[in-house]
Amino acid sequence: MLITEVNIRKMKMMMKTPFSTSFGTFQHKDFLLLEVTDELGNTGWGESTAFHSPWYTEETFETNLHMIRDFLIPLILDQEITHPNEVNTLFAPLRKNNMAKAAVEGAIWDLYAKRNKLTLAEALGGTAEKIEVGISIGIQKSTEQLIDVVQRFIEEGYKRIKVKIKPGHDVEVIRSLREAFPTIPLMADANSAYTLDDIDLLKQLDEYNLMMIEQPLASDDIIDHAKLQKAIKTPICLDESITSFEDARKAIELGSTQIINVKIGRVGGLTESKKIHDYCMEKGIPVWCGGMLEAGIGRAHNIALTSLPNFTLPGDTASSSRYWEEDVITPEVVAVDGFITVPTEYGIGYEPNLEVMDRYTVEQIHFKA
Ligand code: OSB
Ligand code: MG
């Protein structure tokens, strides 16, 4: 297929409720939507998942725009691509900037699937008809409020509850939650807020039967995580530290992680995500699909990826309505009793809702071969 056109939309959407983590609070999301067109008029959609500030990783939506506009589009425009697996190789001379690369690569995967009359899930080799999802809950004003929020999401059927922790907001919070909900599948995400000096505190979490603790230590570390894992029983799940297949291989080899959170953007695309998935499956390491507070296009990509067989733990891909007043796809993503049905239409399986999209589009930039 020949890529003949690319359209970038700069988007801004307000979150229904602010989302707080150890590194900051999200009130809105600035992001990019990409539409690629081939010589036959097929189209594919991608979403850049970077945030407005470099809190989670070094990328931002502005650095993504710069990379996509000035470096990545020139590499794919007027370019013959046989399979989306080739995009990784085309982008390899450019270092990092994984979320920018993933947005473009994702659009090409969608285009490829549509052109070949496949669902994106099928194109990736996924087989699940429905996927199990959990929910990630931001830091709340009080523990009472957190318990109310957890109660509400359990009633909605989410299959596991993830709560954010940070220094001063950890063991006591988890203790209260466990007391209120003795048997729910529960986990904590620290977003790199601790160091090995906190080892005694992190050990205390072993009492509360957590499924895992996500990214307790530095965002670029795999050495200290291996030391920490030797000292605690709770399985460590790496998020920020895994930016490639090579990171995953090394972290598993060192014993730094027992579970991996795969985010398509963080690892640079669907091809790399699948490579990590396959390797983890071989090594007996379960994976789950993380979230970046995506709008519908990104959410659809997550669902397709999660249909692969080693996504055995519930991911963070919740209903569109958990984040947005209205989403940019039709139908919106809906989790029923903690399950999302993998769509059966070709490509990402959801229609872009241009009317809604236009309402939140700040600017469009068009490229033609
Ligand atoms: O660490 O997974 C994370 C949100 C923003 C930044 C980082 C993370 C998160 C989440 C929410 O946990 C994921 C989602 O619901 O999309
Ligand atoms: Mg995380």
GROMACS .gro file of C-alpha atoms and ligand atoms in nm:
model
  386
    1MET     CA    1   0.000   0.000   0.000
    2LEU     CA    2   0.109   0.352  -0.078
    3ILE     CA    3   0.050   0.623   0.183
    4THR     CA    4  -0.080   0.924  -0.009
    5GLU     CA    5  -0.220   1.155   0.263
    6VAL     CA    6  -0.189   1.218   0.635
    7ASN     CA    7  -0.410   1.444   0.844
    8ILE     CA    8  -0.317   1.552   1.196
    9ARG     CA    9  -0.579   1.684   1.434
   10LYS     CA   10  -0.469   1.867   1.747
   11MET     CA   11  -0.731   1.779   2.007
   12LYS     CA   12  -0.825   1.908   2.351
   13MET     CA   13  -1.082   1.731   2.567
   14MET     CA   14  -1.179   1.801   2.929
   15MET     CA   15  -1.187   1.503   3.164
   16LYS     CA   16  -1.517   1.435   3.337
   17THR     CA   17  -1.336   1.417   3.670
   18PRO     CA   18  -0.974   1.515   3.738
   19PHE     CA   19  -0.731   1.220   3.760
   20SER     CA   20  -0.451   1.247   4.020
   21THR     CA   21  -0.130   1.048   4.036
   22SER     CA   22   0.191   1.072   4.240
   23PHE     CA   23   0.330   1.307   3.972
   24GLY     CA   24   0.037   1.541   3.903
   25THR     CA   25  -0.329   1.591   3.821
   26PHE     CA   26  -0.494   1.570   3.478
   27GLN     CA   27  -0.792   1.800   3.418
   28HIS     CA   28  -0.786   1.767   3.042
   29LYS     CA   29  -0.607   1.584   2.766
   30ASP     CA   30  -0.423   1.744   2.475
   31PHE     CA   31  -0.351   1.481   2.211
   32LEU     CA   32  -0.319   1.419   1.840
   33LEU     CA   33  -0.538   1.212   1.610
   34LEU     CA   34  -0.388   1.090   1.286
   35GLU     CA   35  -0.567   0.978   0.974
   36VAL     CA   36  -0.363   0.810   0.699
   37THR     CA   37  -0.499   0.743   0.349
   38ASP     CA   38  -0.372   0.497   0.088
   39GLU     CA   39  -0.382   0.513  -0.294
   40LEU     CA   40  -0.718   0.329  -0.298
   41GLY     CA   41  -0.882   0.573  -0.057
   42ASN     CA   42  -0.874   0.344   0.250
   43THR     CA   43  -0.809   0.523   0.577
   44GLY     CA   44  -0.657   0.433   0.912
   45TRP     CA   45  -0.661   0.612   1.247
   46GLY     CA   46  -0.405   0.652   1.524
   47GLU     CA   47  -0.387   0.848   1.850
   48SER     CA   48  -0.080   0.989   2.020
   49THR     CA   49  -0.098   0.910   2.391
   50ALA     CA   50   0.157   1.157   2.533
   51PHE     CA   51   0.033   1.404   2.794
   52HIS     CA   52   0.064   1.784   2.798
   53SER     CA   53   0.355   1.767   3.046
   54PRO     CA   54   0.654   1.531   3.057
   55TRP     CA   55   0.548   1.379   3.391
   56TYR     CA   56   0.501   1.016   3.301
   57THR     CA   57   0.771   0.994   3.033
   58GLU     CA   58   0.974   1.264   2.860
   59GLU     CA   59   0.732   1.296   2.566
   60THR     CA   60   0.458   1.558   2.542
   61PHE     CA   61   0.188   1.617   2.287
   62GLU     CA   62   0.395   1.905   2.145
   63THR     CA   63   0.709   1.689   2.108
   64ASN     CA   64   0.487   1.428   1.941
   65LEU     CA   65   0.361   1.690   1.698
   66HIS     CA   66   0.716   1.798   1.618
   67MET     CA   67   0.834   1.439   1.563
   68ILE     CA   68   0.533   1.335   1.357
   69ARG     CA   69   0.522   1.645   1.139
   70ASP     CA   70   0.894   1.698   1.085
   71PHE     CA   71   1.040   1.344   1.096
   72LEU     CA   72   0.788   1.060   1.082
   73ILE     CA   73   0.546   1.175   0.809
   74PRO     CA   74   0.833   1.239   0.565
   75LEU     CA   75   0.938   0.875   0.620
   76ILE     CA   76   0.597   0.729   0.529
   77LEU     CA   77   0.444   0.974   0.280
   78ASP     CA   78   0.457   0.842  -0.078
   79GLN     CA   79   0.612   0.528   0.066
   80GLU     CA   80   0.515   0.175  -0.038
   81ILE     CA   81   0.448  -0.033   0.275
   82THR     CA   82   0.363  -0.402   0.243
   83HIS     CA   83   0.304  -0.476   0.611
   84PRO     CA   84   0.287  -0.253   0.923
   85ASN     CA   85   0.572  -0.456   1.074
   86GLU     CA   86   0.799  -0.259   0.837
   87VAL     CA   87   0.716   0.075   1.000
   88ASN     CA   88   0.931  -0.007   1.304
   89THR     CA   89   1.230  -0.053   1.073
   90LEU     CA   90   1.155   0.270   0.884
   91PHE     CA   91   1.149   0.459   1.216
   92ALA     CA   92   1.449   0.282   1.371
   93PRO     CA   93   1.706   0.553   1.270
   94LEU     CA   94   1.518   0.799   1.496
   95ARG     CA   95   1.584   0.746   1.864
   96LYS     CA   96   1.303   0.701   2.118
   97ASN     CA   97   0.997   0.930   2.079
   98ASN     CA   98   0.796   0.610   2.112
   99MET     CA   99   0.451   0.765   2.154
  100ALA     CA  100   0.496   0.970   1.838
  101LYS     CA  101   0.606   0.660   1.646
  102ALA     CA  102   0.321   0.451   1.787
  103ALA     CA  103   0.057   0.704   1.677
  104VAL     CA  104   0.172   0.681   1.314
  105GLU     CA  105   0.233   0.306   1.323
  106GLY     CA  106  -0.111   0.249   1.480
  107ALA     CA  107  -0.283   0.439   1.199
  108ILE     CA  108  -0.097   0.223   0.945
  109TRP     CA  109  -0.203  -0.097   1.128
  110ASP     CA  110  -0.567   0.017   1.111
  111LEU     CA  111  -0.529   0.101   0.743
  112TYR     CA  112  -0.365  -0.237   0.670
  113ALA     CA  113  -0.640  -0.428   0.853
  114LYS     CA  114  -0.918  -0.240   0.671
  115ARG     CA  115  -0.751  -0.283   0.332
  116ASN     CA  116  -0.723  -0.658   0.393
  117LYS     CA  117  -1.075  -0.692   0.539
  118LEU     CA  118  -0.953  -0.796   0.882
  119THR     CA  119  -1.031  -0.669   1.227
  120LEU     CA  120  -0.726  -0.510   1.387
  121ALA     CA  121  -0.741  -0.788   1.647
  122GLU     CA  122  -0.723  -1.052   1.371
  123ALA     CA  123  -0.443  -0.867   1.194
  124LEU     CA  124  -0.244  -0.882   1.519
  125GLY     CA  125  -0.325  -1.250   1.576
  126GLY     CA  126  -0.570  -1.190   1.860
  127THR     CA  127  -0.848  -1.438   1.919
  128ALA     CA  128  -1.043  -1.329   2.230
  129GLU     CA  129  -1.403  -1.225   2.161
  130LYS     CA  130  -1.423  -1.023   2.479
  131ILE     CA  131  -1.161  -0.885   2.712
  132GLU     CA  132  -1.161  -0.843   3.089
  133VAL     CA  133  -1.105  -0.493   3.220
  134GLY     CA  134  -1.027  -0.331   3.550
  135ILE     CA  135  -1.017   0.033   3.648
  136SER     CA  136  -0.745   0.271   3.760
  137ILE     CA  137  -0.854   0.515   4.029
  138GLY     CA  138  -0.666   0.838   4.093
  139ILE     CA  139  -0.573   0.976   4.435
  140GLN     CA  140  -0.887   1.102   4.613
  141LYS     CA  141  -0.936   1.377   4.874
  142SER     CA  142  -1.001   1.128   5.154
  143THR     CA  143  -1.001   0.754   5.219
  144GLU     CA  144  -1.379   0.765   5.271
  145GLN     CA  145  -1.421   0.912   4.925
  146LEU     CA  146  -1.186   0.650   4.778
  147ILE     CA  147  -1.391   0.371   4.935
  148ASP     CA  148  -1.709   0.519   4.782
  149VAL     CA  149  -1.547   0.539   4.438
  150VAL     CA  150  -1.417   0.182   4.461
  151GLN     CA  151  -1.763   0.063   4.571
  152ARG     CA  152  -1.920   0.229   4.267
  153PHE     CA  153  -1.677   0.072   4.020
  154ILE     CA  154  -1.713  -0.273   4.177
  155GLU     CA  155  -2.089  -0.240   4.135
  156GLU     CA  156  -2.028  -0.152   3.769
  157GLY     CA  157  -1.848  -0.488   3.741
  158TYR     CA  158  -1.482  -0.388   3.687
  159LYS     CA  159  -1.266  -0.699   3.736
  160ARG     CA  160  -0.987  -0.543   3.940
  161ILE     CA  161  -0.926  -0.219   4.120
  162LYS     CA  162  -0.600  -0.028   4.084
  163VAL     CA  163  -0.533   0.263   4.316
  164LYS     CA  164  -0.258   0.519   4.296
  165ILE     CA  165  -0.022   0.550   4.591
  166LYS     CA  166   0.252   0.799   4.685
  167PRO     CA  167   0.462   0.865   4.995
  168GLY     CA  168   0.229   0.963   5.280
  169HIS     CA  169  -0.063   0.805   5.099
  170ASP     CA  170   0.012   0.435   5.090
  171VAL     CA  171   0.002   0.169   5.366
  172GLU     CA  172  -0.285   0.329   5.558
  173VAL     CA  173  -0.491   0.374   5.242
  174ILE     CA  174  -0.435   0.013   5.134
  175ARG     CA  175  -0.511  -0.113   5.485
  176SER     CA  176  -0.845   0.073   5.490
  177LEU     CA  177  -0.935  -0.050   5.141
  178ARG     CA  178  -0.858  -0.411   5.232
  179GLU     CA  179  -1.067  -0.378   5.545
  180ALA     CA  180  -1.360  -0.243   5.342
  181PHE     CA  181  -1.314  -0.494   5.056
  182PRO     CA  182  -1.145  -0.808   5.192
  183THR     CA  183  -1.151  -1.013   4.871
  184ILE     CA  184  -1.148  -0.782   4.566
  185PRO     CA  185  -0.860  -0.812   4.318
  186LEU     CA  186  -0.661  -0.506   4.424
  187MET     CA  187  -0.333  -0.351   4.315
  188ALA     CA  188  -0.137  -0.029   4.371
  189ASP     CA  189   0.050   0.192   4.123
  190ALA     CA  190   0.323   0.423   4.256
  191ASN     CA  191   0.436   0.581   3.927
  192SER     CA  192   0.798   0.579   4.043
  193ALA     CA  193   0.739   0.763   4.371
  194TYR     CA  194   0.970   0.551   4.594
  195THR     CA  195   1.336   0.455   4.632
  196LEU     CA  196   1.513   0.162   4.797
  197ASP     CA  197   1.518   0.372   5.119
  198ASP     CA  198   1.146   0.293   5.141
  199ILE     CA  199   1.199  -0.083   5.145
  200ASP     CA  200   1.055  -0.131   5.498
  201LEU     CA  201   0.744   0.064   5.410
  202LEU     CA  202   0.695  -0.128   5.083
  203LYS     CA  203   0.739  -0.455   5.275
  204GLN     CA  204   0.435  -0.364   5.487
  205LEU     CA  205   0.219  -0.384   5.175
  206ASP     CA  206   0.284  -0.761   5.165
  207GLU     CA  207   0.012  -0.803   5.429
  208TYR     CA  208  -0.271  -0.691   5.203
  209ASN     CA  209  -0.273  -0.956   4.932
  210LEU     CA  210  -0.218  -0.717   4.642
  211MET     CA  211  -0.212  -0.870   4.293
  212MET     CA  212   0.095  -0.659   4.224
  213ILE     CA  213   0.264  -0.326   4.287
  214GLU     CA  214   0.317  -0.125   3.970
  215GLN     CA  215   0.637   0.074   3.909
  216PRO     CA  216   0.736   0.149   4.270
  217LEU     CA  217   1.089   0.280   4.183
  218ALA     CA  218   1.251   0.512   3.928
  219SER     CA  219   1.104   0.528   3.579
  220ASP     CA  220   1.432   0.421   3.415
  221ASP     CA  221   1.538   0.159   3.668
  222ILE     CA  222   1.556  -0.217   3.643
  223ILE     CA  223   1.841  -0.284   3.889
  224ASP     CA  224   1.684  -0.157   4.211
  225HIS     CA  225   1.352  -0.317   4.119
  226ALA     CA  226   1.531  -0.655   4.114
  227LYS     CA  227   1.668  -0.582   4.463
  228LEU     CA  228   1.326  -0.474   4.585
  229GLN     CA  229   1.158  -0.784   4.440
  230LYS     CA  230   1.394  -1.002   4.645
  231ALA     CA  231   1.282  -0.818   4.961
  232ILE     CA  232   0.904  -0.814   4.910
  233LYS     CA  233   0.644  -1.084   4.836
  234THR     CA  234   0.406  -0.865   4.635
  235PRO     CA  235   0.482  -0.918   4.265
  236ILE     CA  236   0.634  -0.615   4.092
  237CYS     CA  237   0.480  -0.508   3.761
  238LEU     CA  238   0.687  -0.265   3.555
  239ASP     CA  239   0.521   0.013   3.357
  240GLU     CA  240   0.746   0.319   3.292
  241SER     CA  241   1.070   0.113   3.290
  242ILE     CA  242   0.967  -0.097   2.989
  243THR     CA  243   1.005   0.109   2.672
  244SER     CA  244   1.102  -0.173   2.431
  245PHE     CA  245   1.130  -0.545   2.381
  246GLU     CA  246   1.494  -0.522   2.493
  247ASP     CA  247   1.392  -0.354   2.821
  248ALA     CA  248   1.139  -0.632   2.880
  249ARG     CA  249   1.392  -0.905   2.810
  250LYS     CA  250   1.650  -0.751   3.044
  251ALA     CA  251   1.402  -0.683   3.326
  252ILE     CA  252   1.273  -1.039   3.312
  253GLU     CA  253   1.626  -1.178   3.303
  254LEU     CA  254   1.722  -0.972   3.610
  255GLY     CA  255   1.408  -1.067   3.804
  256SER     CA  256   1.296  -0.702   3.820
  257THR     CA  257   0.938  -0.778   3.716
  258GLN     CA  258   0.692  -1.068   3.734
  259ILE     CA  259   0.419  -0.903   3.528
  260ILE     CA  260   0.437  -0.640   3.252
  261ASN     CA  261   0.201  -0.352   3.182
  262VAL     CA  262   0.212  -0.305   2.803
  263LYS     CA  263   0.125   0.040   2.671
  264ILE     CA  264   0.137   0.069   2.294
  265GLY     CA  265   0.265   0.427   2.301
  266ARG     CA  266   0.531   0.373   2.564
  267VAL     CA  267   0.692   0.083   2.373
  268GLY     CA  268   0.667   0.247   2.030
  269GLY     CA  269   0.377   0.068   1.867
  270LEU     CA  270   0.175  -0.246   1.811
  271THR     CA  271   0.457  -0.444   1.648
  272GLU     CA  272   0.682  -0.392   1.952
  273SER     CA  273   0.387  -0.460   2.189
  274LYS     CA  274   0.324  -0.792   2.019
  275LYS     CA  275   0.693  -0.882   2.037
  276ILE     CA  276   0.691  -0.815   2.413
  277HIS     CA  277   0.366  -1.012   2.445
  278ASP     CA  278   0.509  -1.314   2.263
  279TYR     CA  279   0.831  -1.314   2.464
  280CYS     CA  280   0.646  -1.281   2.795
  281MET     CA  281   0.417  -1.568   2.697
  282GLU     CA  282   0.720  -1.787   2.632
  283LYS     CA  283   0.868  -1.689   2.970
  284GLY     CA  284   0.546  -1.737   3.169
  285ILE     CA  285   0.515  -1.365   3.245
  286PRO     CA  286   0.151  -1.245   3.229
  287VAL     CA  287   0.085  -0.908   3.066
  288TRP     CA  288  -0.200  -0.659   3.074
  289CYS     CA  289  -0.278  -0.349   2.873
  290GLY     CA  290  -0.217  -0.018   3.048
  291GLY     CA  291  -0.397   0.307   2.972
  292MET     CA  292  -0.303   0.667   2.894
  293LEU     CA  293  -0.646   0.825   2.949
  294GLU     CA  294  -0.702   0.772   2.578
  295ALA     CA  295  -0.992   0.892   2.370
  296GLY     CA  296  -1.176   0.638   2.154
  297ILE     CA  297  -0.918   0.578   1.881
  298GLY     CA  298  -0.645   0.489   2.130
  299ARG     CA  299  -0.893   0.289   2.337
  300ALA     CA  300  -0.986   0.084   2.027
  301HIS     CA  301  -0.619   0.002   1.964
  302ASN     CA  302  -0.585  -0.115   2.326
  303ILE     CA  303  -0.885  -0.345   2.289
  304ALA     CA  304  -0.747  -0.507   1.973
  305LEU     CA  305  -0.407  -0.564   2.140
  306THR     CA  306  -0.570  -0.711   2.451
  307SER     CA  307  -0.731  -0.985   2.236
  308LEU     CA  308  -0.388  -1.159   2.223
  309PRO     CA  309  -0.372  -1.472   2.442
  310ASN     CA  310  -0.115  -1.369   2.705
  311PHE     CA  311  -0.322  -1.065   2.812
  312THR     CA  312  -0.445  -1.278   3.101
  313LEU     CA  313  -0.488  -1.001   3.359
  314PRO     CA  314  -0.755  -0.727   3.342
  315GLY     CA  315  -0.625  -0.405   3.180
  316ASP     CA  316  -0.694  -0.035   3.242
  317THR     CA  317  -0.916   0.014   2.932
  318ALA     CA  318  -1.241   0.128   3.095
  319SER     CA  319  -1.561   0.259   2.930
  320SER     CA  320  -1.536   0.585   2.734
  321SER     CA  321  -1.787   0.737   2.978
  322ARG     CA  322  -1.544   0.692   3.269
  323TYR     CA  323  -1.326   0.966   3.114
  324TRP     CA  324  -1.528   1.171   2.863
  325GLU     CA  325  -1.867   1.341   2.829
  326GLU     CA  326  -1.863   1.219   2.470
  327ASP     CA  327  -1.607   1.013   2.282
  328VAL     CA  328  -1.470   1.052   1.928
  329ILE     CA  329  -1.590   0.709   1.808
  330THR     CA  330  -1.923   0.538   1.740
  331PRO     CA  331  -2.025   0.336   1.927
  332GLU     CA  332  -1.838   0.447   2.238
  333VAL     CA  333  -1.645   0.183   2.432
  334VAL     CA  334  -1.867   0.022   2.693
  335ALA     CA  335  -1.757  -0.229   2.957
  336VAL     CA  336  -2.046  -0.449   3.070
  337ASP     CA  337  -1.983  -0.644   3.391
  338GLY     CA  338  -1.612  -0.581   3.340
  339PHE     CA  339  -1.602  -0.714   2.984
  340ILE     CA  340  -1.556  -0.527   2.656
  341THR     CA  341  -1.664  -0.710   2.342
  342VAL     CA  342  -1.390  -0.700   2.078
  343PRO     CA  343  -1.551  -0.534   1.775
  344THR     CA  344  -1.608  -0.737   1.458
  345GLU     CA  345  -1.598  -0.451   1.203
  346TYR     CA  346  -1.275  -0.421   1.003
  347GLY     CA  347  -0.977  -0.228   1.137
  348ILE     CA  348  -1.015  -0.075   1.484
  349GLY     CA  349  -1.383  -0.167   1.457
  350TYR     CA  350  -1.527   0.166   1.569
  351GLU     CA  351  -1.629   0.451   1.336
  352PRO     CA  352  -1.460   0.788   1.393
  353ASN     CA  353  -1.734   1.028   1.500
  354LEU     CA  354  -1.635   1.336   1.298
  355GLU     CA  355  -1.908   1.553   1.448
  356VAL     CA  356  -1.778   1.497   1.801
  357MET     CA  357  -1.418   1.511   1.680
  358ASP     CA  358  -1.470   1.852   1.520
  359ARG     CA  359  -1.601   1.992   1.848
  360TYR     CA  360  -1.269   1.917   2.020
  361THR     CA  361  -1.034   1.984   1.728
  362VAL     CA  362  -0.808   2.284   1.786
  363GLU     CA  363  -0.625   2.269   1.453
  364GLN     CA  364  -0.573   2.039   1.155
  365ILE     CA  365  -0.257   1.993   0.950
  366HIS     CA  366  -0.280   1.814   0.618
  367PHE     CA  367  -0.003   1.643   0.418
  368LYS     CA  368  -0.030   1.514   0.062
  369ALA     CA  369   0.222   1.315  -0.137
  370OSB     O1  370   0.062   0.472   3.533
  370OSB     O2  371  -0.084   0.366   3.424
  370OSB     C1  372  -0.039   0.472   3.467
  370OSB     C2  373  -0.288   0.755   3.399
  370OSB     C3  374  -0.202   0.856   3.364
  370OSB     C4  375  -0.066   0.834   3.365
  370OSB     C5  376  -0.016   0.709   3.401
  370OSB     C6  377  -0.101   0.606   3.434
  370OSB     C7  378  -0.240   0.630   3.437
  370OSB     C8  379  -0.338   0.531   3.479
  370OSB     C9  380  -0.477   0.538   3.420
  370OSB     O3  381  -0.317   0.450   3.565
  370OSB    C10  382  -0.490   0.458   3.296
  370OSB    C11  383  -0.622   0.480   3.225
  370OSB     O4  384  -0.726   0.465   3.289
  370OSB     O5  385  -0.619   0.510   3.105
  371MG      MG  386   0.131   0.280   3.579
   0.00000   0.00000   0.00000
